[in-house]
């Protein structure tokens, strides 16, 4: 894999840039291939997207699909109009393997041993290792791979992402758990958005959305999902998952894609998996251009970083990036969007999001101006000072002169 990534980064250097975000327990690089028409930096106004695969070492299909995607994007840029448009308007980050140690163990073990390669080299399931919103960690502090991905998520203003797994055939969306820990539906404030995102993949896949999709694994019971999508917690509750971490701790909306019941198929079967997933992988990337986007600046045209973007009746806010740009995924409809930032007056604008076009809003915030009080107030006139000095303010409280109070019962401000 490393050789292939370096080779494509060299051959297609105009659009491909290879970097790493750290190392695994066994000191293997955690590689990321960036694909963009201007690689190496964030372009103001251009959304950031990521794919992550192979966080479970024994699940090789996602890893291979992302390597195929890298090759397809590089070879078809400037040739295929759709691919060219995707690369020109989106900064794409592709992580083929989050758990390279586990993959190496899976690739070298005998058929009856490879299942033990699911966790990382320390025996920790990485998809149970992220900080959880409802429960404390059940498998210790974040592992090197987890810490690296957490830092990566918070260092780039990602808008949308997905992680690729195998073991089932379904698109799984947050939340992955709930306060009760039971396997019941756990909706985010953006449940409609997540359902649309999950369906965009399942419906672009030739069989995922079918009621009785083909099932290759006779030894594994078939599971049925309406439209090929499911709420994570309703399917089974998982605490410490990566998709919930993305949504709760960053701007990024993330779902989990289960690409089939097989986990480590023969190489001869990979072309079929690519044919099934190519269109869905491209369609999902294009979803990053939905919703509302724009810039937040001050009256001098300076970008405002970390401005809060709030949509009316949605209890989930996102924040502007360093260049003042923002993206907020939404389903088609009409919305009131309020932007606020420390030291500025907030501003609200309305917009209409269409199914085939994101709405664009530009905000120019005015600095707050401190108002002088009409009457000068001396320091010793404030009630807190009078109480502490035990002057007439304190005596006013005792309207009955015959009432006796125990001095120890007084509670003075500190």
XYZ file of C-alpha atoms in Angstrom:
414
model
C 0.000 0.000 0.000
C 2.753 2.450 0.934
C 4.512 1.877 -2.388
C 1.289 2.464 -4.334
C 0.487 5.680 -2.463
C 3.981 7.095 -2.977
C 3.907 6.111 -6.632
C 0.586 7.838 -7.318
C 1.599 10.881 -5.320
C 4.669 11.208 -7.515
C 2.954 10.478 -10.855
C -0.038 12.754 -10.194
C 1.613 15.439 -8.069
C -0.577 18.190 -9.526
C -3.620 16.786 -7.716
C -2.280 14.158 -5.267
C -0.415 14.893 -2.062
C 0.616 12.162 0.386
C 1.011 12.958 4.079
C 0.792 11.119 7.382
C -0.893 12.005 10.666
C 1.282 9.880 12.932
C 2.182 6.267 13.512
C 0.535 3.107 14.781
C 1.501 1.145 17.884
C 4.065 -0.777 15.801
C 5.362 2.415 14.212
C 3.650 2.106 10.831
C 2.732 5.379 9.129
C -0.938 6.426 9.130
C -1.064 7.595 5.527
C -3.502 10.092 4.029
C -3.791 10.773 0.312
C -5.110 14.245 -0.389
C -6.678 14.786 -3.798
C -7.426 18.360 -4.849
C -6.728 20.737 -7.707
C -4.585 22.733 -5.271
C -3.187 20.119 -2.867
C -1.443 20.956 0.362
C -3.651 23.707 1.713
C -7.232 24.637 2.517
C -8.839 26.798 -0.155
C -11.287 29.301 1.325
C -14.835 28.320 0.413
C -13.944 24.777 -0.683
C -15.405 22.024 1.526
C -13.197 19.343 3.089
C -14.164 15.673 2.795
C -12.625 12.455 4.150
C -12.907 8.690 3.785
C -11.420 6.348 6.424
C -11.162 2.565 6.132
C -9.677 -0.507 7.797
C -9.999 0.685 11.404
C -10.679 -2.988 12.058
C -7.660 -4.894 10.795
C -9.649 -7.875 9.544
C -11.926 -5.730 7.334
C -9.981 -5.372 4.105
C -12.702 -4.459 1.594
C -12.848 -0.779 2.581
C -9.064 -0.480 2.366
C -9.055 -1.879 -1.162
C -12.018 0.263 -2.258
C -10.225 3.438 -1.191
C -7.062 2.422 -3.016
C -9.206 1.834 -6.108
C -10.828 5.260 -5.591
C -7.439 6.984 -5.406
C -6.367 5.366 -8.673
C -9.686 6.189 -10.350
C -9.641 9.871 -9.361
C -6.024 10.346 -10.389
C -6.365 8.613 -13.763
C -9.651 10.306 -14.677
C -8.915 13.891 -13.643
C -8.959 16.036 -16.768
C -10.485 13.139 -18.706
C -13.847 12.525 -17.041
C -15.895 15.697 -16.540
C -17.578 14.485 -13.371
C -14.315 13.456 -11.719
C -12.691 16.716 -12.754
C -15.526 18.728 -11.236
C -15.377 16.762 -7.965
C -11.620 17.289 -7.617
C -11.797 20.972 -8.635
C -14.472 21.818 -6.071
C -13.639 19.523 -3.139
C -10.559 18.838 -1.042
C -10.643 15.061 -0.529
C -8.643 13.192 2.117
C -8.453 9.398 1.847
C -7.120 7.185 4.659
C -6.982 3.600 3.352
C -5.922 2.076 6.677
C -6.412 3.436 10.172
C -5.206 0.133 11.638
C -2.197 -0.991 9.549
C -0.923 -3.237 12.364
C -4.181 -5.166 12.478
C -4.221 -5.473 8.700
C -0.709 -6.919 8.630
C -1.720 -9.504 11.213
C -4.846 -10.379 9.224
C -2.872 -10.699 5.990
C -0.331 -13.104 7.496
C -2.518 -15.222 9.797
C -4.004 -18.549 8.822
C -7.697 -18.675 7.921
C -8.734 -19.684 11.438
C -6.642 -16.983 13.157
C -7.339 -13.765 11.236
C -10.339 -12.745 13.354
C -8.005 -11.834 16.225
C -6.610 -9.026 14.043
C -9.740 -6.857 14.415
C -8.209 -4.622 17.143
C -4.907 -2.756 16.982
C -1.579 -4.178 18.169
C -2.534 -3.437 21.795
C -5.715 -5.478 21.444
C -7.995 -2.411 21.503
C -11.022 -2.013 19.219
C -10.453 1.448 17.724
C -14.155 1.947 17.056
C -14.830 1.744 20.803
C -11.897 3.982 21.742
C -13.113 7.540 21.062
C -14.461 9.835 23.815
C -18.179 9.133 24.157
C -20.926 11.640 24.912
C -22.857 9.319 27.220
C -20.408 6.864 28.804
C -16.802 6.854 30.053
C -14.340 4.809 28.020
C -14.593 1.064 28.496
C -11.280 0.211 26.842
C -8.861 2.749 28.268
C -7.413 6.018 27.034
C -7.213 6.732 23.296
C -4.696 4.624 21.422
C -2.002 6.193 19.180
C -4.174 5.633 16.103
C -7.233 7.138 17.827
C -5.315 10.159 19.124
C -3.897 10.810 15.660
C -7.345 10.731 14.039
C -8.866 12.941 16.763
C -6.147 15.539 16.206
C -6.647 15.276 12.431
C -10.405 15.775 12.745
C -9.893 18.945 14.790
C -7.098 20.375 12.636
C -9.011 20.479 9.325
C -12.534 21.922 8.885
C -14.092 18.687 7.604
C -17.709 18.927 6.487
C -18.537 15.324 5.619
C -16.950 11.896 5.933
C -17.577 8.168 6.072
C -15.748 5.161 7.447
C -15.765 1.901 5.491
C -16.340 -1.429 7.224
C -17.601 -4.894 6.369
C -19.667 -7.587 8.046
C -23.072 -6.384 6.835
C -24.573 -4.440 3.908
C -25.961 -1.154 5.201
C -25.302 2.566 5.658
C -25.313 3.303 9.396
C -25.829 6.834 10.779
C -25.585 8.468 14.272
C -26.144 8.274 17.050
C -24.411 4.984 17.725
C -25.524 4.865 21.361
C -27.884 6.520 23.840
C -27.988 7.293 27.582
C -29.726 4.000 28.383
C -27.191 1.866 26.552
C -30.071 -0.056 24.970
C -30.463 -0.871 21.280
C -33.140 1.720 20.543
C -33.354 4.558 18.003
C -31.133 7.451 19.046
C -31.740 10.458 16.800
C -29.396 13.409 16.411
C -30.791 16.937 15.937
C -29.957 16.356 12.255
C -31.661 13.002 11.844
C -33.208 14.041 8.516
C -29.805 15.069 7.165
C -28.191 11.810 8.219
C -30.972 9.767 6.685
C -30.486 11.632 3.410
C -26.719 11.081 3.526
C -27.056 7.366 4.265
C -29.650 6.952 1.539
C -27.440 8.746 -0.997
C -24.976 5.875 -0.659
C -27.393 2.975 -0.372
C -29.467 4.063 -3.365
C -26.376 4.563 -5.528
C -25.247 1.048 -4.624
C -26.812 -1.628 -6.877
C -27.975 -3.895 -4.032
C -27.596 -2.182 -0.647
C -31.032 -0.561 -0.834
C -32.853 -3.777 -1.809
C -35.155 -5.557 0.640
C -33.481 -8.882 -0.149
C -29.990 -7.997 -1.270
C -27.710 -10.844 -2.394
C -25.943 -12.472 0.550
C -22.685 -14.370 0.037
C -22.128 -15.636 3.588
C -24.239 -18.708 4.310
C -22.737 -19.069 7.781
C -23.820 -15.546 8.805
C -27.548 -14.766 9.343
C -28.932 -12.291 6.820
C -30.036 -8.903 8.176
C -32.692 -6.762 6.535
C -32.710 -2.938 6.566
C -35.353 -0.664 5.075
C -33.774 1.198 2.124
C -30.398 -0.173 3.178
C -29.932 2.312 6.022
C -30.141 2.125 9.822
C -29.705 4.245 12.906
C -26.606 2.953 14.660
C -28.049 2.615 18.152
C -31.202 0.944 16.857
C -29.089 -1.718 15.158
C -26.850 -2.226 18.199
C -25.543 0.253 20.742
C -21.854 1.168 20.451
C -20.108 3.593 22.809
C -16.813 5.202 21.873
C -17.528 5.127 18.126
C -15.827 7.399 15.612
C -18.949 8.637 13.814
C -20.482 10.086 16.982
C -17.163 11.714 17.904
C -17.080 13.497 14.535
C -20.584 14.898 14.978
C -20.333 15.868 18.653
C -16.794 17.281 18.678
C -16.399 18.868 15.242
C -18.316 20.284 12.274
C -18.093 16.956 10.469
C -21.086 14.732 9.675
C -19.909 11.112 9.529
C -21.591 7.801 8.731
C -20.448 4.169 8.704
C -20.650 2.120 5.499
C -20.836 -1.663 5.768
C -19.871 -2.963 2.326
C -20.752 -6.648 2.591
C -20.750 -9.708 4.784
C -17.249 -10.786 3.745
C -14.353 -9.215 5.612
C -11.207 -10.497 3.912
C -12.291 -11.836 0.493
C -10.041 -13.260 -2.171
C -8.333 -10.724 -4.406
C -10.270 -12.120 -7.370
C -13.499 -10.750 -5.858
C -12.285 -7.149 -5.504
C -13.216 -6.026 -9.051
C -16.836 -6.933 -8.306
C -16.779 -4.949 -5.071
C -15.351 -1.962 -6.942
C -18.090 -2.135 -9.585
C -20.693 -2.158 -6.803
C -19.200 0.739 -4.822
C -17.630 3.100 -7.378
C -20.780 5.099 -8.143
C -21.829 5.181 -4.474
C -18.405 6.441 -3.357
C -18.539 9.283 -5.895
C -22.164 10.163 -5.119
C -21.444 10.386 -1.431
C -18.542 12.796 -1.967
C -20.892 15.045 -3.933
C -23.187 15.329 -0.892
C -20.628 17.661 0.692
C -21.992 20.389 -1.595
C -25.491 20.367 -0.098
C -26.960 22.693 2.526
C -25.784 26.246 3.098
C -22.316 27.768 2.902
C -20.631 31.152 2.821
C -18.285 33.457 4.703
C -18.353 35.367 7.971
C -16.354 38.605 7.979
C -16.179 41.878 9.874
C -16.849 45.350 8.467
C -13.222 45.623 7.325
C -13.568 42.412 5.278
C -11.439 40.416 7.712
C -12.470 36.772 8.182
C -13.926 35.799 11.555
C -12.717 32.458 12.855
C -14.900 30.283 15.100
C -18.117 32.232 14.494
C -21.117 30.178 15.591
C -23.507 29.152 12.799
C -26.918 28.339 14.292
C -29.939 27.121 12.327
C -33.321 27.835 13.911
C -34.925 24.799 15.575
C -31.763 22.679 15.249
C -29.805 22.018 18.405
C -26.490 21.551 16.647
C -24.220 24.415 15.639
C -21.135 24.513 13.449
C -18.310 27.058 13.447
C -16.504 29.042 10.778
C -12.967 28.104 9.763
C -9.848 30.266 9.892
C -10.722 31.995 6.628
C -14.245 32.737 7.818
C -15.780 30.113 5.511
C -18.432 27.683 6.692
C -20.535 24.781 5.423
C -23.676 23.548 7.130
C -25.309 20.404 5.699
C -29.123 20.575 5.461
C -31.946 18.868 3.598
C -33.976 20.941 1.088
C -36.144 23.556 2.777
C -36.280 27.122 4.110
C -34.109 28.107 7.064
C -33.215 31.017 9.331
C -29.470 31.093 9.978
C -27.975 33.150 12.805
C -24.268 33.893 13.057
C -22.647 35.148 16.254
C -19.086 35.755 17.403
C -17.462 37.167 20.512
C -17.265 40.933 20.353
C -19.737 41.220 17.446
C -23.449 41.774 17.049
C -25.221 38.672 15.767
C -26.892 38.616 12.381
C -29.742 36.462 11.026
C -30.528 35.716 7.402
C -33.011 33.440 5.648
C -32.286 31.053 2.812
C -33.800 28.267 0.745
C -31.839 25.057 0.203
C -32.609 23.215 -3.040
C -32.059 19.530 -3.729
C -29.530 20.243 -6.472
C -27.916 23.434 -5.226
C -26.552 24.674 -1.913
C -27.642 28.075 -0.625
C -24.976 30.735 -0.232
C -25.019 33.334 2.548
C -22.501 36.062 3.289
C -22.398 37.591 6.777
C -20.780 40.882 7.746
C -20.801 41.293 11.514
C -20.643 44.655 13.237
C -18.432 45.110 16.252
C -20.209 45.589 19.554
C -19.892 49.118 20.910
C -19.853 49.610 24.660
C -22.487 52.099 25.839
C -21.658 54.634 28.535
C -24.093 54.673 31.511
C -26.409 57.702 31.670
C -25.441 58.455 35.281
C -22.049 57.974 36.826
C -22.283 55.351 39.561
C -19.755 55.400 42.362
C -18.153 52.179 43.472
C -19.521 52.431 47.045
C -23.090 52.678 45.788
C -23.260 49.070 44.580
C -25.355 46.792 46.844
C -22.525 44.264 47.193
C -20.267 46.956 48.698
C -22.998 48.165 51.059
C -23.656 44.649 52.273
C -19.987 43.998 52.916
C -19.725 47.304 54.801
C -22.874 46.519 56.816
C -24.378 49.946 56.067
C -27.977 51.036 55.668
C -28.697 48.550 52.859
C -28.216 45.648 55.207
C -30.336 47.306 57.930
C -33.170 47.904 55.465
C -33.729 44.179 55.353
C -34.693 44.154 59.069
C -38.053 45.836 59.005
C -38.967 44.526 62.470
C -36.601 46.148 65.018
C -37.635 43.559 67.617
C -36.615 40.654 65.416
C -33.340 39.126 66.562
C -31.021 37.311 64.198
C -28.136 35.064 64.854
C -25.115 36.777 63.180
C -23.832 33.348 62.150
C -26.823 32.990 59.815
C -25.756 35.890 57.616
C -24.240 34.759 54.317
C -22.061 37.457 52.890
C -20.923 37.368 49.286
C -17.343 36.290 48.709
